[in-house]
XYZ file of C-alpha atoms in Angstrom:
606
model
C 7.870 6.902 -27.119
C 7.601 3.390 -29.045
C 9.356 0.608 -30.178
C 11.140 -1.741 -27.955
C 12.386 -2.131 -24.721
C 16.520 -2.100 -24.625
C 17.597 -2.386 -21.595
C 20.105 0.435 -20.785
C 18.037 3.109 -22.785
C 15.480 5.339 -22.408
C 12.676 3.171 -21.696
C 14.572 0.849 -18.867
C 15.460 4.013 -17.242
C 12.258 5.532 -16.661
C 10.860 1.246 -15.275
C 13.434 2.094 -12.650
C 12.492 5.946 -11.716
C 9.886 6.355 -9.598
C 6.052 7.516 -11.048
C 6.130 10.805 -12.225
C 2.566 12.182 -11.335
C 0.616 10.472 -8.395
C -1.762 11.478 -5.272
C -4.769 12.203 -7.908
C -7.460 13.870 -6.292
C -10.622 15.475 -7.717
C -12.073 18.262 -6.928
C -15.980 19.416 -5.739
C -16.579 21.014 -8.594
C -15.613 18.428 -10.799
C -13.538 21.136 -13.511
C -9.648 20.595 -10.853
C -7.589 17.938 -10.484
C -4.906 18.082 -7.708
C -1.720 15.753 -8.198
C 1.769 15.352 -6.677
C 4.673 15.644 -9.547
C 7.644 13.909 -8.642
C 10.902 15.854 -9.649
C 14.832 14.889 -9.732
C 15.234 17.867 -5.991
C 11.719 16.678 -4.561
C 8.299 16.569 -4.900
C 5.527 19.152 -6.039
C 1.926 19.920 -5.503
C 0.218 20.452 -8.897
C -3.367 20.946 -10.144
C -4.698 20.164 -13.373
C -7.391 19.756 -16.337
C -7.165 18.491 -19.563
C -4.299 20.611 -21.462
C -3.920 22.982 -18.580
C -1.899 22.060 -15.529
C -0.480 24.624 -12.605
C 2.437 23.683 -10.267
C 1.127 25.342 -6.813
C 4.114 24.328 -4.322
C 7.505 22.780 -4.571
C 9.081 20.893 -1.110
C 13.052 20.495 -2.346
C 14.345 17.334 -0.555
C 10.399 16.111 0.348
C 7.766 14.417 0.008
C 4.379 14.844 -0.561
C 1.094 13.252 0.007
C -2.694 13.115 0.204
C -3.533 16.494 -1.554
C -7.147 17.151 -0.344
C -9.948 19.876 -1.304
C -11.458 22.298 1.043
C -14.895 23.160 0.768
C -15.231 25.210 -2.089
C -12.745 24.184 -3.832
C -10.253 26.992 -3.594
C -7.916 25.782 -1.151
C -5.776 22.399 -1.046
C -4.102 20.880 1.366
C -1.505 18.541 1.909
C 1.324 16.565 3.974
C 4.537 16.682 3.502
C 7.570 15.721 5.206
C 11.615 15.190 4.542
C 12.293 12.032 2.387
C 12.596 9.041 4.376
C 11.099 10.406 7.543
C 7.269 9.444 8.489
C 7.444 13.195 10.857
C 4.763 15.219 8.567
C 3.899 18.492 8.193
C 0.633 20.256 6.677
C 0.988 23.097 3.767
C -1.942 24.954 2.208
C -2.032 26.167 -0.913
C -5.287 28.374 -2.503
C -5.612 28.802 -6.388
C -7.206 31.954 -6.657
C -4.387 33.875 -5.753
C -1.573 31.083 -5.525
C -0.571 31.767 -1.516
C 0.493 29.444 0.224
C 0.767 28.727 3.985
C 2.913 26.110 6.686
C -0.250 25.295 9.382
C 1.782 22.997 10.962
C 5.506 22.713 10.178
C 7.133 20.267 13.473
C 6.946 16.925 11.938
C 3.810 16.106 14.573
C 0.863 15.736 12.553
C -0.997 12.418 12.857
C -4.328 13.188 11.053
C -6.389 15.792 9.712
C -10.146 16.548 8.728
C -11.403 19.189 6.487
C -15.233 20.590 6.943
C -17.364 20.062 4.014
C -19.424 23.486 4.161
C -16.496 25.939 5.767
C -13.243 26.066 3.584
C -11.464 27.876 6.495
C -12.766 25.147 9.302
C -10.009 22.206 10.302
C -8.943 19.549 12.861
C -5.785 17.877 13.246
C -4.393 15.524 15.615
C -0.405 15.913 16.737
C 2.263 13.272 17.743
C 2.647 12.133 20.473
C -0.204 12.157 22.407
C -1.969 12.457 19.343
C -4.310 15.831 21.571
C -6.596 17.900 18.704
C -6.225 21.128 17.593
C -7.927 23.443 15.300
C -6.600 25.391 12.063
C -4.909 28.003 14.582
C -3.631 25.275 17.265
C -5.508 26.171 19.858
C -5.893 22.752 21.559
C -9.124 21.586 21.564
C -9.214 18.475 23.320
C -6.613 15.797 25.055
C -6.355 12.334 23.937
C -8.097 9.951 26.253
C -6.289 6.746 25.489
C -7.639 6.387 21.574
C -5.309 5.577 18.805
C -7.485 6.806 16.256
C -9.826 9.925 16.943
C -13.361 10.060 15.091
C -14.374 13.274 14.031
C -18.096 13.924 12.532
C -19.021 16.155 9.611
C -19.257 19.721 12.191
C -15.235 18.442 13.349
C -16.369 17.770 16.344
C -15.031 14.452 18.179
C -17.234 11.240 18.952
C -15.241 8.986 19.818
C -12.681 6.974 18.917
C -10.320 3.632 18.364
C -8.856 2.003 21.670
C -6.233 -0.383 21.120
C -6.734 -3.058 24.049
C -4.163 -4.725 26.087
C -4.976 -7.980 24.597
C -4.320 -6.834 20.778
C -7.892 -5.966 20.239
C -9.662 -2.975 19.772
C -12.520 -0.848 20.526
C -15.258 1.625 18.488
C -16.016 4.463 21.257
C -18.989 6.490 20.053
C -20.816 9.253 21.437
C -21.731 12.941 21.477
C -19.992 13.659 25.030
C -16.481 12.249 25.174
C -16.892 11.691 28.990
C -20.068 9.367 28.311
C -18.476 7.652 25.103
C -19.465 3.490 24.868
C -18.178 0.944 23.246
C -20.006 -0.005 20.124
C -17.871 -2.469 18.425
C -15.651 -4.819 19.548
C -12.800 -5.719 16.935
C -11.134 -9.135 18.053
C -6.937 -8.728 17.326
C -6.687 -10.740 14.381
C -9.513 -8.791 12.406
C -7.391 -5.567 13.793
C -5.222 -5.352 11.175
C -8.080 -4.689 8.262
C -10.154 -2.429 9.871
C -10.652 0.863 8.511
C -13.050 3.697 9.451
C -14.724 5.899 6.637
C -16.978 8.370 7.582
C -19.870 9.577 9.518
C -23.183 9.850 7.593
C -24.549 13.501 6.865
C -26.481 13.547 10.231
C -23.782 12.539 12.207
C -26.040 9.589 13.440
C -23.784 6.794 11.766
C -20.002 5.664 11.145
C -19.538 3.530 8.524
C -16.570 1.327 8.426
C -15.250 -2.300 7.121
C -14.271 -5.248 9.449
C -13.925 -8.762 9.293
C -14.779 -8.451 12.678
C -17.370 -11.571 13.078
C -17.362 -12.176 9.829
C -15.064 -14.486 7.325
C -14.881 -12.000 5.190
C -13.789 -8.369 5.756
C -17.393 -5.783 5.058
C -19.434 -2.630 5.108
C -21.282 -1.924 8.171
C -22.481 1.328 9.779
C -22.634 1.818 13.670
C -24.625 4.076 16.068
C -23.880 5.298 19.383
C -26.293 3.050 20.837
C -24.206 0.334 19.783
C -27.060 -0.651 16.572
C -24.674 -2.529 13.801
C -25.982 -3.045 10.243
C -24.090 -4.742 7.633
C -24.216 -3.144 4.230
C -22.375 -5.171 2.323
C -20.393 -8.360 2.305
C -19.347 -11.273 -0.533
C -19.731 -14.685 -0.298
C -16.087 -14.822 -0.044
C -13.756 -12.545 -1.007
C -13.005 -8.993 1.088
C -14.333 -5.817 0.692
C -11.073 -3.796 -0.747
C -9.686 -2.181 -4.493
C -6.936 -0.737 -6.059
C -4.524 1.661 -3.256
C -5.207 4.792 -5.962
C -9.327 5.291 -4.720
C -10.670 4.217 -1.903
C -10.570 1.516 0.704
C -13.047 -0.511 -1.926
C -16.207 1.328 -0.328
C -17.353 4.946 -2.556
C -20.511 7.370 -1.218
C -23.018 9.082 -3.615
C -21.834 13.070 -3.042
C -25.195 14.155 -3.123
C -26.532 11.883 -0.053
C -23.007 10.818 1.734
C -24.576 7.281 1.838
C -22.453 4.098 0.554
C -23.903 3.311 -3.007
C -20.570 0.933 -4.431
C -18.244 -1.612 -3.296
C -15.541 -3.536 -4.503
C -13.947 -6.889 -4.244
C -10.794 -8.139 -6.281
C -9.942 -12.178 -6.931
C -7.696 -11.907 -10.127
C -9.262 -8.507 -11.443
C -11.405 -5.603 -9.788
C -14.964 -6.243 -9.780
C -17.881 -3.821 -8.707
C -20.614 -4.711 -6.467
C -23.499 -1.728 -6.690
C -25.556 -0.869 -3.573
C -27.973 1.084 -5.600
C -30.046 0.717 -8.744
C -28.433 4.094 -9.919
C -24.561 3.109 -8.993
C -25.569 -0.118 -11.277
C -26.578 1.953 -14.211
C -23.173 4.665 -13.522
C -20.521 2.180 -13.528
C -22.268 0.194 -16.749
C -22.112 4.105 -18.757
C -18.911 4.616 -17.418
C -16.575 1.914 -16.090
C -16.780 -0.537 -18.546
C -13.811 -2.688 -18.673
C -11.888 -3.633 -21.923
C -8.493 -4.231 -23.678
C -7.796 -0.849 -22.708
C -7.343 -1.471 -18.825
C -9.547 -1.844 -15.876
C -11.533 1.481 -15.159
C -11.197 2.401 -11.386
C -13.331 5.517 -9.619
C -10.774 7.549 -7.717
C -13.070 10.651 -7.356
C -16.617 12.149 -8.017
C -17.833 15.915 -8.200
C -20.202 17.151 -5.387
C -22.731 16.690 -8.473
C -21.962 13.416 -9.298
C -21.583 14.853 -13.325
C -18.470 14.102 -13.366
C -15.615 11.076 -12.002
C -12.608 10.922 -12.130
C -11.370 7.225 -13.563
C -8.202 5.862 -13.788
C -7.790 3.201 -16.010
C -5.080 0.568 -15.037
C -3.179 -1.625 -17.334
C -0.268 -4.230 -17.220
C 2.132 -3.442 -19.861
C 1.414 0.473 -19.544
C 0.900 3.498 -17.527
C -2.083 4.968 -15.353
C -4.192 6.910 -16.709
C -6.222 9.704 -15.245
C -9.675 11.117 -16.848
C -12.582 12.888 -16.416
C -15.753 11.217 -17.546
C -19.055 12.576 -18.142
C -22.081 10.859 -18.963
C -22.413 9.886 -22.977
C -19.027 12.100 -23.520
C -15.392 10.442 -24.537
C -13.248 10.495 -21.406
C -11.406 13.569 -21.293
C -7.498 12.870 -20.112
C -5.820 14.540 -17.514
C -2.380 13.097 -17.015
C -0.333 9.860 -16.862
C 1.282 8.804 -13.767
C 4.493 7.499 -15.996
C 3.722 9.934 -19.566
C 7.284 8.977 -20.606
C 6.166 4.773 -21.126
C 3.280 5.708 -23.075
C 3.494 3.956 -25.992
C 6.530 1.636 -24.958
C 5.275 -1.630 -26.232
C 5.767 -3.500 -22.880
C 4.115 -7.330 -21.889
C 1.465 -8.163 -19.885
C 0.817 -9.787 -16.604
C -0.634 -13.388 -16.986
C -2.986 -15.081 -14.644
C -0.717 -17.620 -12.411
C -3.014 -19.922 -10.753
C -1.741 -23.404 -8.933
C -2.076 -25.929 -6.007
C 0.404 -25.596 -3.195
C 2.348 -28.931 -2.418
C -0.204 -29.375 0.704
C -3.476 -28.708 -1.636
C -3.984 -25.445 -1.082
C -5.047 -23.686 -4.448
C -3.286 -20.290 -4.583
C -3.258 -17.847 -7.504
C -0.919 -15.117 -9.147
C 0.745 -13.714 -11.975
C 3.538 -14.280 -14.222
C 5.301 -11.373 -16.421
C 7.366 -13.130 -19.175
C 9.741 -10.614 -21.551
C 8.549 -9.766 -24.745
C 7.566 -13.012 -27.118
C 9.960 -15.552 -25.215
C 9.373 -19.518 -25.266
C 10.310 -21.889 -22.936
C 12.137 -21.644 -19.688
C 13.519 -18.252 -18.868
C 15.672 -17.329 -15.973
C 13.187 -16.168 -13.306
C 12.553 -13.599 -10.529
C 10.005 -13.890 -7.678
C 8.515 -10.977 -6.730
C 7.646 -11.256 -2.622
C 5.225 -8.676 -1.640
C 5.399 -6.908 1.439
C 2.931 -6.997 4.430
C 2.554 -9.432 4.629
C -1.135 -8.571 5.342
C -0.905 -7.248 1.614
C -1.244 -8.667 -1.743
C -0.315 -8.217 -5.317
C -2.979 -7.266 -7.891
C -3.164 -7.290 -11.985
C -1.724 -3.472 -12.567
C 1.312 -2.076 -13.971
C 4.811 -3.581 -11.995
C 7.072 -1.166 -13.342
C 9.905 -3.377 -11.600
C 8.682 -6.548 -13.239
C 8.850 -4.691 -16.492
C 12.280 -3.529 -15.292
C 13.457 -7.282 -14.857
C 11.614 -7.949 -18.037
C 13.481 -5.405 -20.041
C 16.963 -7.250 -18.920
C 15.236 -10.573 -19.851
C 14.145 -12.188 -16.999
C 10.175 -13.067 -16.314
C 8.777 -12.311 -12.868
C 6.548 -14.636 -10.605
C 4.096 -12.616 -8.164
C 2.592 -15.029 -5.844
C -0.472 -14.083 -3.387
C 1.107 -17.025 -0.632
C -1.159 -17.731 2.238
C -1.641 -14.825 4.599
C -2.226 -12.410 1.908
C -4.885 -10.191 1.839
C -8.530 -10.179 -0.287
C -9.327 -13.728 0.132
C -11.355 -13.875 3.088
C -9.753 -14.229 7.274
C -9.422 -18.241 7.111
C -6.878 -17.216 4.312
C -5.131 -14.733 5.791
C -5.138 -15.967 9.575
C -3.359 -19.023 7.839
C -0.512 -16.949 7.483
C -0.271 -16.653 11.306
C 2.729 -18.448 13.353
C 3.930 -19.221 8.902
C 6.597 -16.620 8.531
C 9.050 -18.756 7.142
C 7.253 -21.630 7.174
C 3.879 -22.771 5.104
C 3.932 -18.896 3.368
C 7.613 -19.201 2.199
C 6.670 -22.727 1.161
C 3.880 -21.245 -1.271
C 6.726 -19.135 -2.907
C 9.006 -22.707 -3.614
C 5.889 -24.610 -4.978
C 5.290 -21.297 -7.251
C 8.768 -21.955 -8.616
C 8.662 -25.748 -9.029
C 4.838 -25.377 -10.548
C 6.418 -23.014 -13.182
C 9.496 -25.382 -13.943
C 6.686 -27.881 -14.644
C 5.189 -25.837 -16.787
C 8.100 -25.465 -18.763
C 8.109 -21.601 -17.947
C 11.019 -21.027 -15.322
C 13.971 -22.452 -15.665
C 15.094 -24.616 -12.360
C 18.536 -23.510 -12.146
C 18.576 -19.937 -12.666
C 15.742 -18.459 -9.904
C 16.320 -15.459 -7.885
C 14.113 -13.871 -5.116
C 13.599 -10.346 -4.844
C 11.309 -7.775 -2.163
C 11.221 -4.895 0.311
C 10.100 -5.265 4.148
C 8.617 -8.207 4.646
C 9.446 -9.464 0.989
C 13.130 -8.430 1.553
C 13.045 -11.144 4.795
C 11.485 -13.759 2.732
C 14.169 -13.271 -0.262
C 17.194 -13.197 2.409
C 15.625 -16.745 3.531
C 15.131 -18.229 0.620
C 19.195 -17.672 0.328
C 19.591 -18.733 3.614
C 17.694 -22.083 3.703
C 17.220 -23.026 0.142
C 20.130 -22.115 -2.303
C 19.287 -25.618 -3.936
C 16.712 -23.243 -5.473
C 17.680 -19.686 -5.046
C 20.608 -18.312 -6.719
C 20.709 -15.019 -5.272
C 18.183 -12.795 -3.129
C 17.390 -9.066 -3.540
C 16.287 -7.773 -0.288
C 15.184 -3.654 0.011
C 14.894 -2.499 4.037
C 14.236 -6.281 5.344
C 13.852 -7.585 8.797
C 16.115 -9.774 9.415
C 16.055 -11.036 12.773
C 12.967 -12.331 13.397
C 13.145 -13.162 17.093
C 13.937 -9.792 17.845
C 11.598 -7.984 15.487
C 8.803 -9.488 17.309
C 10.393 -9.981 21.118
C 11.656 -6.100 20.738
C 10.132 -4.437 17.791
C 11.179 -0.950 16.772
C 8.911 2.184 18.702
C 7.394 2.762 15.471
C 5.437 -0.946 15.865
C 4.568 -0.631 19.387
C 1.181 0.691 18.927
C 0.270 -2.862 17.181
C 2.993 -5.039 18.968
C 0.133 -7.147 19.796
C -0.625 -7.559 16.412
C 2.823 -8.318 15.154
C 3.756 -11.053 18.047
C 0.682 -12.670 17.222
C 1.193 -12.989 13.560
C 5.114 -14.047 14.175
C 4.550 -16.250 17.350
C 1.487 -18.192 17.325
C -0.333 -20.193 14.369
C -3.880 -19.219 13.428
C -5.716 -21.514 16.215
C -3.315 -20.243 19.268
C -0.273 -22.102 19.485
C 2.559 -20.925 19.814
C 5.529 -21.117 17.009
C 8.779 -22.766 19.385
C 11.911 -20.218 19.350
C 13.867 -23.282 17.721
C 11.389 -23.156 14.699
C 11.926 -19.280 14.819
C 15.523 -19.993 14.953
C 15.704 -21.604 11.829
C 12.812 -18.928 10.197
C 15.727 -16.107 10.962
C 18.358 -14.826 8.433
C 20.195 -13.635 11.563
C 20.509 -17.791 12.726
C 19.877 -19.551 9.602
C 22.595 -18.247 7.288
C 25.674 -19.615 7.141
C 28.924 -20.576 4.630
C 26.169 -22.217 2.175
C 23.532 -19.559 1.524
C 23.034 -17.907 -1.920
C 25.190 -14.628 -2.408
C 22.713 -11.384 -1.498
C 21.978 -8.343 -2.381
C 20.883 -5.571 0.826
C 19.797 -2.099 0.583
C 18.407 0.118 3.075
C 17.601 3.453 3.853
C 19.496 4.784 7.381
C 16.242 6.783 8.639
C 14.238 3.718 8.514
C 11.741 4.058 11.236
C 10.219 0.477 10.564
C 13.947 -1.377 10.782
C 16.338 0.033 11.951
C 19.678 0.343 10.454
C 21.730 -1.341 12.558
C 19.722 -4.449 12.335
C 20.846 -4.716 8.700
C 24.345 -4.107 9.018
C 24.698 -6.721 12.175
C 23.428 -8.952 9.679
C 25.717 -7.704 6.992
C 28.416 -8.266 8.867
C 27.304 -11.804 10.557
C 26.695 -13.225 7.016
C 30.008 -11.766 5.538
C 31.872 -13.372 8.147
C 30.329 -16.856 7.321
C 32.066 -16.451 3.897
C 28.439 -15.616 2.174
C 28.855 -12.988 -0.877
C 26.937 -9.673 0.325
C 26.455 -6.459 -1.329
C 25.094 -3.732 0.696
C 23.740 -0.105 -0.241
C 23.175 2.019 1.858
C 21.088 5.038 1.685
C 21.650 7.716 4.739
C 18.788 10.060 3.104
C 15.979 7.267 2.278
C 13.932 5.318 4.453
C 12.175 2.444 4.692
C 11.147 2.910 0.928
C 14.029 4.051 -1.803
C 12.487 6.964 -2.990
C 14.919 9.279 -4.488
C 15.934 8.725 -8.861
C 19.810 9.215 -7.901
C 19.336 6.519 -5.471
C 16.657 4.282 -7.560
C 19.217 4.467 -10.580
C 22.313 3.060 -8.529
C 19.649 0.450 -6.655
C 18.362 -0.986 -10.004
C 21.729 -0.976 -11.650
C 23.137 -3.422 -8.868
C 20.039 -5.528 -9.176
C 21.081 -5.997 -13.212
C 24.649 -6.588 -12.254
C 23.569 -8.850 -9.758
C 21.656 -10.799 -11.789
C 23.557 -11.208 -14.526
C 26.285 -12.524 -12.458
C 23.963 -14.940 -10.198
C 21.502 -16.197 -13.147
C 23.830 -16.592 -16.198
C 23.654 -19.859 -17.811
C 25.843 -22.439 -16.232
């Protein structure tokens, strides 16, 4: 498909469907692919090489996730669970002979870990005690108190993750669970970027990254006699990559030990452990005009990767590269933009209106000049942060022929803790603030034009849209807001069961500022949709999905309701079969066709 983007057609259509192919994941033997196909009745589990591709299971009405290889190679499994419910199940599937079996089908899986010598061998953990089982459910041990188990390379537990009373949390290693100690302590604000990997082939080690005591979040590796060694760490940006491979941290296959990192500023950038990993990524992730290369998976042998190459104005793609051969490619997560002739993201950089230098990117439609009617994109989190990559919504707004700002406000995530604890007790406040100075920076720039600026985002970008309507419609014309809290007293005085576990977490991001104070409930008061819109906000746009575990329904529609009674213009969708993320094509399709009617109606020319 080529030519140019109309909106209406084709192309615009398929910005606004969700990625076709996804969940890439390579296996041992380096000769398999396993992917997740999205179709128009549900998702399926799919494997595939270059020109040959198998569809292994089909879930009608489902979705599907983290497709992993036994040992072997013959068997994959995966989770899967009704669209817009979190309640998963695990499937099985093995390609010799194309069976396929339902290990655990109530909705109660929390976790699961594969051997790496017996194909047949498996753990999992079930909801909501979270006790472990093996492949046949015999129970094999209760939960002690952990919210995470760790389980070594012979699936047998060591340990685990203790969420503390005070928001912070423990490391408990050790070979008997009755005699387990505390090896690391993880203070709550570093809580919320920790992330365990893996135990090293003996079983003697756990890696995992912190910022724990550190400004920056980093590799280190723990024992069970509490010895902590830090592997890796820049000067001052975190340890993280791209959400398709993994948590910025990759292990050599043949000796399990760490050998690459990652960090990310305005692109990805590599940081080698090893003389070897130096000379691997230089033969075979060499960045160009073609995209940024990014290692989602490596054969037992390490012969072969898998690489998928990202790019702003086009789709993933997924390969398999070999040393001194052309990469051989297995799929595209979006085959039918190939070829669409879309823009690119631009670097965004500016100083906030207190000094603060922040940094995004801007999408502008096509070869436009001077000011263009203009969409901020909010990310969610807001412990998150948006990256250069493909924004198939951006390229949606683009195609109607409006530009997109993506700002990474204070609080985000990458830059180091000082930056993102000073997003703490700022909901509303100095982080919504970055998102205005974006906008006036641009209308200096002679890029966005002043009176024709919308806000758009899900979750925690959906309550920063519906504020911006509420507090500022001197600047916003209209907000967009997908599954958004919008009472923000409540959300962190009562939050949902489904935020319990990290309550701590949450209150202390919403209630008190980065050095301990706390926010005063008039300040949250006027940091609220729910209390700060009234006849004068900006006309909105809601949807949300009814089996939203993360907000629930009926917080939306109280709001609905409040802010229709005030006089302010409200459209609301709602979705009873999505969830806190509109999943479905039907449903995308009606979504992004309000958003254009929206928008033509709130930024036409005056």
């Amino acid at each position: 498909m080529t030519g140019a983007v109309v909106a209406g057609g084709p192309v615009t259509e398929a910005l606004f469907a969700a990625e076709t192919n996804g969940h890439f994941t390579l296996g041992g033997s380096g000769s398999v692919v396993a992917y997740v196909k999205r179709t128009a009745d549900g998702e399926e589990l799919w494997t595939g090489a270059p020109g040959h591709h198998v569809r292994r299971a089909g879930h009608e009405g489902e979705r599907i996730t983290g497709p992993r290889f036994a040992a072997g190679g013959d068997t994959v499994f995966y989770r899967h669970a009704r669209r817009g419910r979190e309640a998963w199940n695990l499937s099985a599937v093995r390609l010799s002979d194309g069976s396929r079996r339902t290990i655990l089908g109530d909705g109660s899986l929390a976790e699961f870990w594969l051997s790496p010598t017996d194909p047949e061998a498996l753990v999992l953990s079930r909801r909501p005690r979270q006790d472990l089982y093996d492949a046949s459910l015999r129970p094999l041990a209760a939960n002690p108190g952990y919210h995470r188990w760790l389980i070594d390379n012979r699936l047998r537990p060591r340990g685990g993750i203790v969420l503390a009373a005070d928001g912070s949390a423990r490391v408990e290693l050790g070979a008997d669970l009755a005699r387990a100690r505390t090896v690391l302590t993880v203070d709550a604000d570093a809580v919320p970027d920790l992330a365990v990997l893996r135990f090293s082939r003996d079983d003697e080690r756990l890696f995992l990254v912190t910022s724990a005591g550190s400004p920056v979040r980093r590799l280190l590796s723990v024992t069970a006699t509490g010895d902590v060694t830090e592997l890796f760490a820049h000067p001052g940006l975190d340890l993280g990559g791209y959400p398709v491979a993994a948590d910025g941290v990759w292990f050599d296959p043949r000796t399990g030990e760490p050998d690459l990192c990652a960090v990310m500023d305005q692109r990805l950038r590599y940081q080698p452990l090893t003389a070897r990993a130096a000379d691997r990524v230089a033969e075979r992730l060499r960045p160009g005009d073609d995209g940024t290369p990014v290692l989602t998976g490596r054969s037992h042998d390490d012969r072969v990767w898998l690489v998928s190459t990202v790019h702003s104005d086009g789709p993933l793609r997924h390969g398999l590269v070999r040393a001194g051969e052309a990469e051989q490619v297995v799929a595209h997560n979006r085959p039918e933009l190939v070829g669409a002739g879309l823009p690119g993201l631009r670097d965004f950089p500016f100083v906030a209106s207190d000094g603060r230098p922040l940094t995004g990117y801007l999408l502008r439609p096509g070869e436009a000049d001077g000011p263009l009617p203009t969409v901020v994109l909010v990310h969610g989190g807001p412990i998150a942060r948006d990256t250069w990559r493909f924004h198939a919504e951006a390229q949606y707004l683009a195609a109607l022929g409006y530009q997109s700002l993506h700002i990474n406000f204070r609080g985000s995530a990458g830059f180091g803790a000082a930056f993102r604890l000073s997003g703490y007790g700022e909901w509303g406040g100095r982080m919504q603030q970055d998102l205005y100075d974006a906008v006036v920076h641009g209308v200096e720039l002679g890029l966005v034009d002043r009176a024709r600026v919308a806000f758009l985002g899900s979750s925690y970008g959906g309550y920063a849209a519906l504020l911006a309507a509420c507090t500022r419609p001197d600047i916003v014309r209209g907000a967009i807001a997908v599954s958004p809290p919008c009472d923000l007293v409540r959300f962190a005085a009562e939050p949902p069961a489904y935020w319990r576990p990290l309550v701590r977490q949450l209150r202390r991001q919403v209630l008190q500022t980065a050095d301990g104070r706390p926010v005063e409930r008039s300040r949250l008061d006027q940091r609220s949709p729910m209390s700060a819109v009234g006849p004068g906000s900006a006309p909105m746009l809601i949807a949300h999905g009814a089996r939203d575990p993360r907000i629930p329904i009926a917080d939306v529609t109280g709001f609905v309701g409040h802010a229709r009674d005030l006089g302010v213009p409200v459209t609301f969708l709602r979705f009873d079969d999505e969830g806190h993320v509109i999943h479905a094509d039907a449903n995308r399709a009606r979504l992004y066709r309000e958003i254009a009617a929206f928008l033509e109606v709130r930024l036409a020319a005056r």
